[in-house]
Amino acid sequence: MRLLKTILLPLLALAQAALCAEDYYKVLGLDKQASDRQIKSAYRQLSKKYHPDKNPNDSTAHDKFVLVAEAYEALSDAESRQIYDQYGYDALKQRKQQGGGGGGGHDPFDLFSRFFGGGGHYGSQPGQRRGHNVEVKVPVALRDFYNGRTTEFQWNKQEICEECEGTGAADRVVHACTACAGRGVRTVRQQLAPGMVTQVQMQCDACGGRGKSIKHRCKACGGERVVRRPATVSLTVQRGMADGVRIAYENEADASPDYVAGDLIVQVVEKEPELEGEESNPDRVDGVFFRRKEDDLFWREVLSLREALMGGWTRNVTHLDGHVVRLGRERGVVVQPNHVETVPGEGMPKWHEDGDSVYHKTEFGNLYVEYTVVLPDQMDSGMEKDLWAVFEKWRAKNGIDLHKDSGRPDKPVMHDHEHDEL
């Protein structure tokens, strides 16, 4: 029994050490070549995913939330990241114990609050202010609505200054305002009339109502505690998603130490197709110029007089995903001008939360093709004589007289204007 314990105890210690020494890059879903922006973006997404406020009574999510914060703090600092890359987890842990900072030296909820505001909580808590929602429009090509796509866009976002951690002070030291004693308001006496004095409370103009003051302003934010910089947002356009759909990114609006960030509302709108430029139509598909109405698509096809009258033609229309839709008529089949043909199943994918999967098979709307007949501006004299002879021959045999059959008078009817005046 003692021998068994002697073997098991070191193994358990090794297993515990392995669990503690998590691969921070794998925790954030990154590789060792990840940039600072990628590390920051991964932390933002994972900290929101595993935040205890969104996963109540889930101890696993809480542990992951703490681990994600630990990984971010280790890799976001250039010095601690270098130590971790060269010497591993144990060296980073030793540096922390010696007071070198990094490697999880902060409360994970404090770290979360630096990104999203609100004292480390995911949503608004009682007594907390909430910032305004921000709405942006993102134009997306029709082919992306059809095929689905994950893309990125940027917007100018207000973020909590990382240099001073939202304090506004270069040394990160904040003092109570001496003018209002840290209350944020001052009591001012005002004389209404001789012998009549009243007292009113006003926002402290020295600290702007915050009750705090700083001695050394942060150079990055100028003491404002926040900065504006381009923020990159990942946008997933699902197949068949509706034009104008609004997607909410929780707590991704402007951030501030004074309030919980509101939501970023992204409205996805279809952009107009462009006639020129490789970017607008890199695959050279006709479907870029389809017109959409909900789950259906519309296309206008141009026919010559001969094709409309005689038939015997085909067209290959390249759809938005590259497959070909064949249009055509057998010889002798007439197409009337403005005729609309329905091609079942060649419209937009019908959006479903499960997409095209084992749980759901994607259905499609219809494609409606409108035919426009183009007449020649002029004809060669020889062609004109031949066509005239052919039409006269068949008109004499089977033709009808549209004027005669209309019941209209053969001659103009003259009005007696003098009689009308009487």
XYZ file of C-alpha atoms in Angstrom, residues 132-310:
179
model
C -26.031 54.412 -25.135
C -26.319 51.805 -27.851
C -24.433 52.588 -31.049
C -25.838 51.710 -34.485
C -23.773 51.218 -37.633
C -24.716 50.119 -41.148
C -22.530 47.595 -42.939
C -23.081 47.191 -46.705
C -22.779 43.612 -47.929
C -22.854 42.252 -51.490
C -25.823 40.137 -52.596
C -23.533 37.167 -53.236
C -22.595 37.184 -49.528
C -26.266 37.033 -48.546
C -26.607 34.055 -50.907
C -23.446 32.109 -50.026
C -22.848 33.301 -46.473
C -19.587 34.868 -45.399
C -17.557 35.909 -42.369
C -15.983 39.325 -42.850
C -14.704 42.236 -40.785
C -15.481 45.933 -40.556
C -14.072 48.811 -38.538
C -15.677 51.653 -36.660
C -14.290 54.457 -34.491
C -14.898 53.195 -30.958
C -14.385 54.872 -27.611
C -12.289 52.609 -25.386
C -10.959 52.824 -21.855
C -7.373 54.033 -21.990
C -5.034 51.108 -21.435
C -2.031 53.265 -20.574
C -3.634 54.631 -17.408
C -6.263 51.874 -16.992
C -9.040 54.440 -17.147
C -7.743 56.621 -14.318
C -6.614 59.527 -16.493
C -3.395 59.706 -14.474
C 0.033 58.883 -15.891
C 1.014 57.322 -12.551
C -2.464 55.752 -12.177
C -2.859 57.568 -8.834
C -6.220 59.258 -8.256
C -6.896 61.679 -5.401
C -10.106 62.929 -3.897
C -11.037 66.317 -5.301
C -10.136 69.015 -2.790
C -12.765 71.421 -4.081
C -15.706 69.118 -3.312
C -14.034 66.720 -0.849
C -14.692 63.836 -3.216
C -18.476 64.299 -3.299
C -18.697 65.512 -6.885
C -21.019 68.365 -5.907
C -20.500 71.688 -4.179
C -22.877 73.728 -2.071
C -23.110 77.304 -3.348
C -24.839 80.211 -1.607
C -26.853 82.513 -3.815
C -28.414 85.837 -2.817
C -31.923 86.154 -4.205
C -32.613 89.613 -2.732
C -31.333 91.798 0.093
C -31.489 89.658 3.199
C -32.566 86.553 1.286
C -29.907 83.842 0.718
C -30.384 80.295 -0.501
C -28.085 77.318 -0.859
C -28.017 75.097 -3.952
C -25.971 72.066 -4.874
C -24.097 72.217 -8.176
C -21.808 69.816 -9.973
C -18.217 70.453 -9.036
C -16.554 72.276 -11.898
C -13.083 71.326 -10.681
C -13.512 67.563 -11.178
C -16.502 67.483 -13.515
C -18.667 65.805 -10.904
C -16.424 62.731 -10.550
C -15.144 63.619 -7.088
C -11.608 62.712 -8.114
C -8.569 64.600 -9.315
C -5.186 63.706 -10.750
C -1.796 65.403 -10.624
C -0.155 63.985 -13.739
C -2.328 63.666 -16.821
C -1.946 60.570 -18.956
C -0.279 61.459 -22.252
C -2.247 58.853 -24.200
C -5.720 60.151 -23.298
C -4.904 63.647 -22.001
C -6.562 62.840 -18.687
C -9.904 62.012 -20.367
C -9.595 58.331 -19.332
C -10.903 57.201 -22.725
C -9.539 57.223 -26.268
C -11.048 56.709 -29.684
C -9.448 54.282 -32.080
C -10.532 52.016 -34.952
C -12.058 48.788 -33.627
C -12.276 45.685 -35.807
C -15.481 43.653 -35.533
C -16.056 40.213 -37.021
C -19.384 39.913 -38.854
C -20.941 36.606 -39.906
C -23.506 36.887 -42.702
C -25.578 33.706 -42.724
C -27.041 32.217 -45.909
C -30.393 33.761 -46.716
C -30.130 36.421 -44.023
C -32.671 39.192 -44.607
C -31.634 42.538 -46.045
C -31.629 45.118 -43.251
C -31.330 42.580 -40.415
C -29.988 44.001 -37.148
C -27.384 42.098 -35.127
C -26.648 43.080 -31.517
C -23.152 42.817 -30.044
C -23.682 42.967 -26.291
C -21.581 45.538 -24.426
C -19.520 46.364 -27.528
C -20.549 50.023 -27.835
C -18.498 52.951 -26.503
C -16.779 52.047 -23.227
C -16.133 54.246 -20.190
C -15.058 53.770 -16.559
C -18.273 55.567 -15.548
C -20.822 53.189 -17.050
C -21.496 49.761 -18.500
C -20.976 49.772 -22.253
C -24.155 49.630 -24.323
C -24.722 47.356 -27.309
C -23.303 47.746 -30.783
C -26.205 47.325 -33.219
C -25.077 46.338 -36.716
C -27.577 46.678 -39.544
C -26.588 44.539 -42.526
C -27.794 46.092 -45.783
C -27.383 45.011 -49.392
C -25.093 47.278 -51.368
C -25.637 48.245 -54.971
C -23.673 46.182 -57.514
C -20.837 48.004 -59.252
C -20.265 47.837 -62.985
C -16.519 48.214 -62.692
C -13.846 46.844 -60.399
C -12.598 43.370 -59.592
C -13.658 43.688 -55.963
C -17.351 44.022 -56.790
C -17.500 40.909 -58.986
C -14.304 38.863 -58.736
C -15.940 35.634 -59.966
C -17.544 37.269 -63.006
C -21.008 35.954 -62.219
C -24.231 37.292 -63.716
C -26.024 36.809 -60.402
C -24.329 39.878 -58.915
C -26.922 41.885 -60.837
C -29.914 39.904 -59.654
C -32.553 41.910 -57.830
C -33.811 40.502 -54.565
C -37.204 40.602 -52.910
C -37.251 38.539 -49.725
C -36.591 34.908 -50.787
C -37.001 35.492 -54.537
C -34.612 36.781 -57.190
C -35.389 38.725 -60.374
C -33.459 38.857 -63.644
C -34.073 40.633 -66.952
C -33.017 38.783 -70.127
C -32.748 40.572 -73.476
C -33.849 38.834 -76.694
C -33.551 39.883 -80.299
C -36.613 40.012 -82.539
C -35.549 36.801 -84.264
C -35.102 34.954 -80.946
C -38.416 36.173 -79.569
C -40.280 35.300 -82.746
C -38.512 32.144 -83.915
